[in-house]
Each structure stands twice: as C-alpha cells, then as structure tokens.
Tab-separated table of N, CA and C in Angstrom:
chain	number	residue	atom	x	y	z
B	1	MET	N	-54.113	97.979	11.543
B	1	MET	CA	-53.101	98.733	12.247
B	1	MET	C	-52.356	98.212	13.316
B	2	THR	N	-51.048	98.045	13.143
B	2	THR	CA	-50.328	97.478	14.331
B	2	THR	C	-50.384	98.357	15.476
B	3	ASN	N	-50.014	97.530	16.440
B	3	ASN	CA	-50.030	98.409	17.903
B	3	ASN	C	-49.247	99.492	17.710
B	4	GLU	N	-48.009	99.565	17.101
B	4	GLU	CA	-46.940	100.550	16.958
B	4	GLU	C	-47.739	101.631	16.129
B	5	ASN	N	-48.380	101.334	14.916
B	5	ASN	CA	-49.195	102.383	14.413
B	5	ASN	C	-50.212	102.974	15.207
B	6	GLN	N	-50.902	102.203	16.205
B	6	GLN	CA	-51.888	102.700	16.947
B	6	GLN	C	-51.337	103.640	18.026
B	7	HIS	N	-50.155	103.343	18.473
B	7	HIS	CA	-49.637	104.302	19.400
B	7	HIS	C	-49.131	105.435	18.923
B	8	LEU	N	-48.601	105.444	17.545
B	8	LEU	CA	-48.051	106.789	16.808
B	8	LEU	C	-49.222	107.455	16.584
B	9	PHE	N	-50.425	106.851	16.437
B	9	PHE	CA	-51.867	107.836	16.131
B	9	PHE	C	-52.312	108.350	17.456
B	10	GLN	N	-52.333	107.616	18.595
B	10	GLN	CA	-52.479	108.133	19.754
B	10	GLN	C	-51.707	109.360	20.099
B	11	ILE	N	-50.200	109.033	19.933
B	11	ILE	CA	-49.406	110.127	20.124
B	11	ILE	C	-49.748	111.432	19.425
B	12	ALA	N	-49.995	111.313	18.200
B	12	ALA	CA	-50.553	112.372	17.166
B	12	ALA	C	-51.529	113.014	17.711
B	13	VAL	N	-52.728	112.467	18.169
B	13	VAL	CA	-53.649	113.024	18.591
B	13	VAL	C	-53.643	113.757	20.012
B	14	ILE	N	-52.555	113.323	20.796
B	14	ILE	CA	-52.446	113.731	22.171
B	14	ILE	C	-51.434	115.026	21.668
B	15	ALA	N	-50.742	115.251	20.766
B	15	ALA	CA	-49.825	116.078	20.312
B	15	ALA	C	-50.727	117.221	19.905
B	16	LEU	N	-51.646	116.918	18.932
B	16	LEU	CA	-52.740	118.054	18.548
B	16	LEU	C	-53.389	118.567	19.330
B	17	ALA	N	-53.997	117.835	20.396
B	17	ALA	CA	-54.681	118.167	21.851
B	17	ALA	C	-53.749	119.052	22.483
B	18	GLY	N	-52.500	118.960	22.728
B	18	GLY	CA	-51.613	119.684	23.254
B	18	GLY	C	-51.503	121.028	22.638
B	19	CYS	N	-51.412	121.018	21.343
B	19	CYS	CA	-51.244	122.314	20.518
B	19	CYS	C	-52.596	123.276	20.776
B	20	VAL	N	-53.730	122.549	20.853
B	20	VAL	CA	-55.070	123.133	20.955
B	20	VAL	C	-55.016	123.894	22.267
B	21	ALA	N	-54.550	122.941	23.502
B	21	ALA	CA	-54.389	123.461	24.771
B	21	ALA	C	-53.582	124.481	24.892
B	22	ALA	N	-52.411	124.734	24.069
B	22	ALA	CA	-51.649	125.849	24.210
B	22	ALA	C	-52.048	126.988	23.614
B	23	ALA	N	-52.995	126.892	22.752
B	23	ALA	CA	-53.309	128.097	22.032
B	23	ALA	C	-53.999	129.072	22.860
B	24	PRO	N	-54.105	130.417	22.651
B	24	PRO	CA	-54.493	131.654	23.300
B	24	PRO	C	-55.955	131.406	23.745
B	25	ALA	N	-56.447	131.950	25.037
B	25	ALA	CA	-57.881	131.696	25.374
B	25	ALA	C	-58.897	131.870	24.541
B	26	GLU	N	-58.714	132.983	23.817
B	26	GLU	CA	-59.673	133.310	22.799
B	26	GLU	C	-59.929	132.329	21.611
B	27	ASP	N	-59.055	131.493	21.448
B	27	ASP	CA	-59.120	130.567	20.347
B	27	ASP	C	-59.493	129.027	20.869
B	28	VAL	N	-59.841	129.092	22.195
B	28	VAL	CA	-60.072	127.717	22.812
B	28	VAL	C	-61.629	127.199	22.219
B	29	ILE	N	-61.400	126.117	21.757
B	29	ILE	CA	-62.739	125.469	21.117
B	29	ILE	C	-63.151	124.276	22.071
B	30	PRO	N	-64.320	124.351	22.402
B	30	PRO	CA	-64.645	123.351	23.526
B	30	PRO	C	-65.143	121.881	22.807
B	31	ILE	N	-64.724	121.031	23.627
B	31	ILE	CA	-65.116	119.563	23.280
B	31	ILE	C	-66.415	119.531	23.952
B	32	VAL	N	-67.786	119.347	22.900
B	32	VAL	CA	-69.002	119.102	23.347
B	32	VAL	C	-69.496	117.805	23.642
B	33	ALA	N	-68.728	116.924	22.961
B	33	ALA	CA	-69.052	115.261	23.358
B	33	ALA	C	-67.775	114.532	23.250
B	34	GLN	N	-67.663	113.636	24.137
B	34	GLN	CA	-66.558	112.646	24.126
B	34	GLN	C	-66.699	111.536	24.759
B	35	SER	N	-66.411	110.352	24.080
B	35	SER	CA	-66.294	109.064	24.855
B	35	SER	C	-65.071	108.115	24.621
B	36	GLN	N	-64.962	107.247	25.361
B	36	GLN	CA	-63.624	106.528	25.102
B	36	GLN	C	-63.962	105.247	25.968
B	37	GLU	N	-63.745	104.054	25.215
B	37	GLU	CA	-64.024	102.565	25.721
B	37	GLU	C	-62.637	101.844	25.625
B	38	GLY	N	-62.031	101.465	26.298
B	38	GLY	CA	-60.650	100.646	26.242
B	38	GLY	C	-59.500	101.603	26.250
B	39	PRO	N	-58.379	100.951	26.271
B	39	PRO	CA	-58.102	99.635	25.201
B	39	PRO	C	-58.585	98.506	26.604
B	40	ASN	N	-59.306	97.566	25.877
B	40	ASN	CA	-59.822	96.342	26.721
B	40	ASN	C	-58.781	95.453	26.544
B	41	PRO	N	-58.833	94.326	27.540
B	41	PRO	CA	-57.808	93.211	27.646
B	41	PRO	C	-57.796	92.428	26.139
B	42	ASP	N	-58.793	92.652	25.406
B	42	ASP	CA	-58.891	91.692	24.056
B	42	ASP	C	-58.274	92.557	23.095
B	43	GLY	N	-57.948	93.704	23.236
B	43	GLY	CA	-57.286	94.685	22.476
B	43	GLY	C	-58.214	95.589	21.845
B	44	SER	N	-59.370	95.489	22.066
B	44	SER	CA	-60.552	96.247	21.403
B	44	SER	C	-60.674	97.712	22.209
B	45	TYR	N	-61.117	98.443	21.178
B	45	TYR	CA	-61.245	100.172	22.025
B	45	TYR	C	-62.421	100.729	21.026
B	46	LYS	N	-62.716	101.889	21.505
B	46	LYS	CA	-63.689	102.818	20.809
B	46	LYS	C	-63.418	104.027	21.496
B	47	TRP	N	-63.506	105.154	20.500
B	47	TRP	CA	-63.480	106.633	21.032
B	47	TRP	C	-64.151	107.241	20.208
B	48	SER	N	-64.789	108.704	20.390
B	48	SER	CA	-65.309	109.530	19.787
B	48	SER	C	-65.246	110.778	20.196
B	49	TYR	N	-65.445	112.017	19.389
B	49	TYR	CA	-65.342	113.390	20.188
B	49	TYR	C	-66.137	114.407	19.005
B	50	GLU	N	-66.593	115.299	19.507
B	50	GLU	CA	-67.431	116.372	18.821
B	50	GLU	C	-66.840	117.601	19.465
B	51	SER	N	-66.252	118.588	18.771
B	51	SER	CA	-65.686	119.761	19.010
B	51	SER	C	-66.680	120.973	18.721
B	52	GLY	N	-66.476	122.035	19.377
B	52	GLY	CA	-67.791	123.204	19.183
B	52	GLY	C	-67.511	123.752	18.098
B	53	ASN	N	-66.581	123.583	17.151
B	53	ASN	CA	-66.461	124.086	15.724
B	53	ASN	C	-66.866	123.215	14.796
B	54	GLY	N	-67.606	122.203	15.102
B	54	GLY	CA	-68.038	121.253	14.046
B	54	GLY	C	-67.179	119.935	13.464
B	55	ILE	N	-65.899	119.831	14.170
B	55	ILE	CA	-65.093	118.673	14.137
B	55	ILE	C	-65.711	117.620	14.777
B	56	LYS	N	-65.876	116.507	14.034
B	56	LYS	CA	-66.450	115.213	14.472
B	56	LYS	C	-65.455	114.050	14.213
B	57	ALA	N	-65.094	113.063	15.061
B	57	ALA	CA	-64.349	112.002	14.768
B	57	ALA	C	-64.628	110.786	15.738
B	58	GLN	N	-64.584	109.487	15.026
B	58	GLN	CA	-64.756	108.458	15.676
B	58	GLN	C	-63.974	107.321	15.312
B	59	GLU	N	-63.703	106.260	16.031
B	59	GLU	CA	-62.834	104.950	15.585
B	59	GLU	C	-63.138	103.951	16.750
B	60	GLU	N	-63.334	102.768	16.109
B	60	GLU	CA	-63.188	101.504	16.878
B	60	GLU	C	-62.314	100.433	16.225
B	61	GLY	N	-61.764	99.783	17.124
B	61	GLY	CA	-60.800	98.725	16.607
B	61	GLY	C	-60.510	97.757	17.474
B	62	HIS	N	-60.129	96.395	16.919
B	62	HIS	CA	-60.048	95.215	17.683
B	62	HIS	C	-58.923	94.341	16.991
B	63	LEU	N	-58.199	93.547	17.733
B	63	LEU	CA	-57.194	92.769	17.321
B	63	LEU	C	-57.633	91.536	16.767
B	64	GLU	N	-57.216	91.235	15.733
B	64	GLU	CA	-57.575	89.964	14.797
B	64	GLU	C	-56.349	88.920	14.896
B	65	ASN	N	-56.888	87.470	14.947
B	65	ASN	CA	-55.872	86.468	15.087
B	65	ASN	C	-54.946	86.746	16.242
B	66	ALA	N	-55.537	87.138	17.425
B	66	ALA	CA	-54.496	87.426	18.585
B	66	ALA	C	-53.782	86.030	18.993
B	67	GLY	N	-52.631	86.434	19.106
B	67	GLY	CA	-51.458	85.452	19.564
B	67	GLY	C	-50.921	84.477	18.381
B	68	GLN	N	-51.479	84.866	17.062
B	68	GLN	CA	-50.846	84.038	15.876
B	68	GLN	C	-49.986	84.783	15.207
B	69	GLU	N	-49.437	84.243	14.263
B	69	GLU	CA	-48.318	84.891	13.359
B	69	GLU	C	-48.824	86.128	12.580
B	70	ASN	N	-50.224	85.894	12.181
B	70	ASN	CA	-50.766	86.807	11.410
B	70	ASN	C	-51.676	87.924	12.153
B	71	GLU	N	-51.342	87.911	13.498
B	71	GLU	CA	-51.984	89.008	14.265
B	71	GLU	C	-51.988	90.437	13.594
B	72	ALA	N	-53.144	91.024	13.842
B	72	ALA	CA	-53.238	92.295	13.168
B	72	ALA	C	-54.250	93.260	13.699
B	73	MET	N	-53.984	94.430	13.908
B	73	MET	CA	-55.079	95.388	14.260
B	73	MET	C	-55.881	95.832	13.347
B	74	ASN	N	-57.205	95.879	13.422
B	74	ASN	CA	-58.128	96.244	12.635
B	74	ASN	C	-58.883	97.474	13.085
B	75	ALA	N	-58.816	98.494	12.396
B	75	ALA	CA	-59.562	99.842	12.993
B	75	ALA	C	-60.369	100.187	11.946
B	76	GLN	N	-61.395	100.891	12.196
B	76	GLN	CA	-62.408	101.584	11.338
B	76	GLN	C	-62.850	102.951	11.875
B	77	GLY	N	-62.958	103.968	11.036
B	77	GLY	CA	-63.439	105.122	11.735
B	77	GLY	C	-63.876	106.319	10.601
B	78	SER	N	-64.150	107.348	11.076
B	78	SER	CA	-64.384	108.636	10.268
B	78	SER	C	-64.221	109.864	11.048
B	79	PHE	N	-64.128	110.877	10.203
B	79	PHE	CA	-64.046	112.230	10.620
B	79	PHE	C	-64.565	113.142	9.945
B	80	SER	N	-65.114	114.271	10.181
B	80	SER	CA	-65.765	115.264	9.484
B	80	SER	C	-65.211	116.620	9.941
B	81	TYR	N	-65.477	117.825	9.240
B	81	TYR	CA	-65.175	119.092	9.614
B	81	TYR	C	-65.442	120.131	8.552
B	82	PRO	N	-65.848	121.177	8.986
B	82	PRO	CA	-66.218	122.167	7.923
B	82	PRO	C	-65.064	122.771	7.252
B	83	SER	N	-65.006	122.945	6.088
B	83	SER	CA	-63.876	123.529	5.307
B	83	SER	C	-63.993	125.272	5.388
B	84	ASP	N	-62.952	125.869	5.036
B	84	ASP	CA	-62.925	127.200	4.954
B	84	ASP	C	-64.133	127.900	4.241
B	85	ASP	N	-64.342	127.222	3.237
B	85	ASP	CA	-65.607	127.575	2.533
B	85	ASP	C	-67.058	127.147	2.939
B	86	GLY	N	-67.001	126.332	4.095
B	86	GLY	CA	-68.354	126.132	4.745
B	86	GLY	C	-68.772	124.751	4.312
B	87	GLN	N	-68.062	124.138	3.411
B	87	GLN	CA	-68.579	122.722	2.990
B	87	GLN	C	-68.212	121.667	4.094
B	88	GLN	N	-68.861	120.643	4.172
B	88	GLN	CA	-68.797	119.639	4.885
B	88	GLN	C	-67.854	118.704	4.542
B	89	ILE	N	-66.510	118.318	4.814
B	89	ILE	CA	-65.498	117.527	4.504
B	89	ILE	C	-65.914	116.168	5.328
B	90	SER	N	-65.941	115.031	4.779
B	90	SER	CA	-65.947	113.881	5.515
B	90	SER	C	-65.225	112.648	4.872
B	91	LEU	N	-64.597	111.821	5.797
B	91	LEU	CA	-63.824	110.911	5.365
B	91	LEU	C	-64.196	109.660	6.233
B	92	THR	N	-63.985	108.335	5.662
B	92	THR	CA	-64.096	107.223	6.385
B	92	THR	C	-62.856	106.399	6.005
B	93	TYR	N	-62.656	105.430	6.819
B	93	TYR	CA	-61.287	104.611	6.701
B	93	TYR	C	-61.444	103.394	7.334
B	94	ILE	N	-60.647	102.426	6.779
B	94	ILE	CA	-60.426	101.216	7.362
B	94	ILE	C	-58.766	101.235	7.448
B	95	ALA	N	-58.367	100.562	8.495
B	95	ALA	CA	-56.831	100.415	8.631
B	95	ALA	C	-56.730	99.033	9.261
B	96	ASN	N	-55.941	98.145	8.315
B	96	ASN	CA	-55.775	96.926	8.779
B	96	ASN	C	-54.219	96.297	8.228
B	97	GLU	N	-54.209	95.016	7.998
B	97	GLU	CA	-52.952	94.516	7.510
B	97	GLU	C	-52.808	94.919	5.926
B	98	GLU	N	-53.613	95.555	5.547
B	98	GLU	CA	-53.432	95.970	4.138
B	98	GLU	C	-53.297	97.487	3.949
B	99	GLY	N	-53.111	98.239	4.982
B	99	GLY	CA	-52.731	99.456	5.157
B	99	GLY	C	-53.978	100.406	5.388
B	100	PHE	N	-53.744	101.543	5.415
B	100	PHE	CA	-54.764	102.690	5.646
B	100	PHE	C	-55.532	103.032	4.352
B	101	GLN	N	-56.794	102.666	4.383
B	101	GLN	CA	-57.548	102.779	3.034
B	101	GLN	C	-58.865	103.984	3.442
B	102	PRO	N	-58.518	105.186	2.902
B	102	PRO	CA	-59.683	106.105	3.044
B	102	PRO	C	-60.357	106.261	2.133
B	103	GLN	N	-61.716	106.947	2.330
B	103	GLN	CA	-62.588	107.147	1.402
B	103	GLN	C	-63.256	108.557	1.537
B	104	GLY	N	-63.333	109.264	0.471
B	104	GLY	CA	-64.144	110.629	0.815
B	104	GLY	C	-64.115	111.303	-0.467
B	105	ALA	N	-65.409	111.959	-0.822
B	105	ALA	CA	-65.679	112.687	-1.944
B	105	ALA	C	-64.478	113.605	-2.406
B	106	HIS	N	-64.016	114.156	-1.356
B	106	HIS	CA	-62.809	115.352	-1.775
B	106	HIS	C	-61.491	114.836	-2.165
B	107	LEU	N	-61.259	113.427	-1.861
B	107	LEU	CA	-60.066	112.804	-2.231
B	107	LEU	C	-59.813	112.593	-3.694
B	108	PRO	N	-58.711	112.807	-4.288
B	108	PRO	CA	-58.532	112.537	-5.626
B	108	PRO	C	-58.600	111.011	-6.217
B	109	THR	N	-59.045	110.961	-7.320
B	109	THR	CA	-59.241	109.532	-7.690
B	109	THR	C	-58.347	109.355	-9.072
B	110	THR	N	-57.939	108.092	-9.314
B	110	THR	CA	-57.359	107.679	-10.540
B	110	THR	C	-58.035	108.035	-11.647
B	111	PRO	N	-57.528	108.721	-12.537
B	111	PRO	CA	-58.239	108.701	-13.850
B	111	PRO	C	-58.652	107.369	-14.634
B	112	GLU	N	-59.373	107.273	-15.176
B	112	GLU	CA	-59.584	105.912	-16.029
B	112	GLU	C	-58.575	106.036	-17.327
B	113	ILE	N	-58.140	104.695	-17.579
B	113	ILE	CA	-57.173	104.646	-18.608
B	113	ILE	C	-57.939	104.949	-20.111
B	114	PRO	N	-57.342	105.815	-20.855
B	114	PRO	CA	-58.122	106.203	-22.169
B	114	PRO	C	-57.965	104.883	-22.984
B	115	PRO	N	-59.229	104.589	-23.766
B	115	PRO	CA	-59.519	103.561	-24.455
B	115	PRO	C	-58.382	102.793	-25.485
B	116	LEU	N	-57.799	103.939	-26.133
B	116	LEU	CA	-56.629	103.485	-27.065
B	116	LEU	C	-55.532	102.818	-26.114
B	117	ILE	N	-55.153	103.535	-25.202
B	117	ILE	CA	-54.080	102.839	-24.210
B	117	ILE	C	-54.525	101.597	-23.701
B	118	GLN	N	-55.764	101.418	-23.199
B	118	GLN	CA	-56.203	100.003	-22.628
B	118	GLN	C	-56.147	98.926	-23.848
B	119	LYS	N	-56.707	99.399	-25.085
B	119	LYS	CA	-56.497	98.451	-26.086
B	119	LYS	C	-55.108	98.002	-26.359
B	120	ALA	N	-54.043	99.135	-26.309
B	120	ALA	CA	-52.574	98.551	-26.650
B	120	ALA	C	-52.168	97.612	-25.274
B	121	LEU	N	-52.619	97.920	-24.151
B	121	LEU	CA	-52.226	97.211	-22.881
B	121	LEU	C	-52.810	95.635	-23.207
B	122	ASP	N	-53.857	95.535	-23.541
B	122	ASP	CA	-54.716	94.302	-23.836
B	122	ASP	C	-53.872	93.485	-24.985
B	123	TRP	N	-53.429	94.243	-25.907
B	123	TRP	CA	-52.731	93.625	-26.981
B	123	TRP	C	-51.338	93.021	-26.620
B	124	ILE	N	-50.675	93.856	-25.828
B	124	ILE	CA	-49.542	93.552	-25.371
B	124	ILE	C	-49.488	92.193	-24.357
B	125	ALA	N	-50.596	92.073	-23.550
B	125	ALA	CA	-50.849	91.164	-22.711
B	125	ALA	C	-51.068	89.839	-23.620
B	126	ALA	N	-51.868	89.987	-24.676
B	126	ALA	CA	-52.106	88.717	-25.447
B	126	ALA	C	-51.148	88.389	-26.216
B	127	HIS	N	-50.018	89.172	-26.628
B	127	HIS	CA	-49.058	88.866	-27.601
B	127	HIS	C	-47.719	89.304	-26.983
B	128	PRO	N	-47.333	88.320	-25.900
B	128	PRO	CA	-46.068	88.775	-25.159
B	128	PRO	C	-44.713	88.535	-26.185
B	129	SER	N	-43.767	89.473	-25.896
B	129	SER	CA	-42.602	89.266	-26.837
B	129	SER	C	-41.886	88.035	-26.504
B	130	LYS	N	-40.871	87.491	-27.468
B	130	LYS	CA	-40.129	86.301	-27.446
B	130	LYS	C	-39.402	86.398	-26.064
B	131	GLU	N	-39.034	87.624	-25.552
B	131	GLU	CA	-38.058	87.655	-24.457
B	131	GLU	C	-38.959	87.366	-23.061
B	132	ASP	N	-40.169	87.880	-23.167
B	132	ASP	CA	-41.154	87.632	-21.884
B	132	ASP	C	-41.601	86.216	-22.056
B	133	GLN	N	-41.779	85.622	-23.242
B	133	GLN	CA	-41.968	84.173	-23.112
B	133	GLN	C	-40.844	83.270	-22.620
B	134	ASN	N	-39.570	83.518	-23.168
B	134	ASN	CA	-38.590	82.787	-22.406
B	134	ASN	C	-38.573	82.897	-21.098
B	135	GLN	N	-38.684	84.335	-20.447
B	135	GLN	CA	-38.639	84.252	-18.998
B	135	GLN	C	-39.816	83.629	-18.228
B	136	THR	N	-40.939	83.676	-18.703
B	136	THR	CA	-42.008	82.710	-18.295
B	136	THR	C	-41.645	81.144	-18.258
B	137	LYS	N	-41.008	80.800	-19.534
B	137	LYS	CA	-40.653	79.486	-19.545
B	137	LYS	C	-39.474	79.018	-18.443
B	138	LYS	N	-38.617	79.831	-18.383
B	138	LYS	CA	-37.535	79.914	-17.256
B	138	LYS	C	-38.190	79.576	-15.929
B	139	LYS	N	-39.220	80.575	-15.531
B	139	LYS	CA	-39.861	80.573	-14.050
B	139	LYS	C	-40.679	79.155	-14.031
B	140	ASN	N	-41.489	78.708	-15.044
B	140	ASN	CA	-42.263	77.530	-14.957
B	140	ASN	C	-41.201	76.264	-14.722
B	141	ASN	N	-40.079	76.368	-15.592
B	141	ASN	CA	-39.125	75.308	-15.410
B	141	ASN	C	-38.621	75.067	-14.218
B	142	HIS	N	-38.107	76.337	-13.329
B	142	HIS	CA	-37.780	76.453	-12.205
B	142	HIS	C	-38.720	75.893	-10.994
B	143	HIS	N	-40.009	76.199	-11.221
B	143	HIS	CA	-41.027	75.747	-10.266
B	143	HIS	C	-41.192	74.254	-10.375
B	144	GLN	N	-41.030	73.570	-11.522
B	144	GLN	CA	-41.518	72.343	-11.873
B	144	GLN	C	-40.265	71.245	-11.192
B	145	LYS	N	-39.132	71.899	-11.049
B	145	LYS	CA	-38.005	71.094	-10.508
B	145	LYS	C	-38.214	70.608	-9.121
C-alpha cells in the first residue's frame, strides 16, 4: 500500500468516524476497545478497534525496501461484523505492491473452467496458428539482434 493509499484509507476511516459522530444520540455506538501504535519513524504502524455493535477491525503495516526504487508499503489486516441476518462476516487482506488482496468466505469466486473449454484451450496452446507462429518468430528475431 503506497503512502498515498494509506493516507486515503485513513481519510476514509476518519470520514466514516465523522458520519458516526454526526448520527443522532440514540444511534451512538460505543467503541469498547481501541489501540494505535505509530506511525513510527520506520514507517510501521498498528491499529485496532472494536465497537459495541460487534464490528472489529485491525491492521498493521510496514515499509519495505525503504529509500530504494522499489519501496512499498505492506499492510495486512482483517475486519468482521454481524450481517443483517446475524451471520458473522469476516475478511482478511494483504495490501502491497501487488494491490489489495482480500479473502473471505462471503466473497464471490471465479468458477472453474468447464472441462471441454479447458480441453479446447489446451489444444489451441499446443497448436498455434500460422499467424501466431509468425508473430512469435518476429519477436524472437527482434530479441536476438
């Protein structure tokens, strides 16, 4: 997670907190636990909270390859909350130079490729067309020069 993304995330959390704070008094949901460490001089941080309505969240992050061209923020965390029907929804994530990578049982998954389609794709890969072969030869000749 880049510093810019981290700042955007923090702004979103603050905005959400502002919306909660602006709610009428009868809708106030207490924070029952909260901790924050950092941001530290090395770029690391850690925070967590739990609200009275069952929402829990935590994240920790650190800077990798500090001062180098491939410097990147690396964060991992989780959050959970009760759904409207009472089920517990949980999500864990990693955010790094490869993007935001969430995992949770409630998230949709890519369906498997049907066997006949996979067989056709395998055959196409094993038997490239003349046009594909010519393009491959041009690329290989270009790289050899």
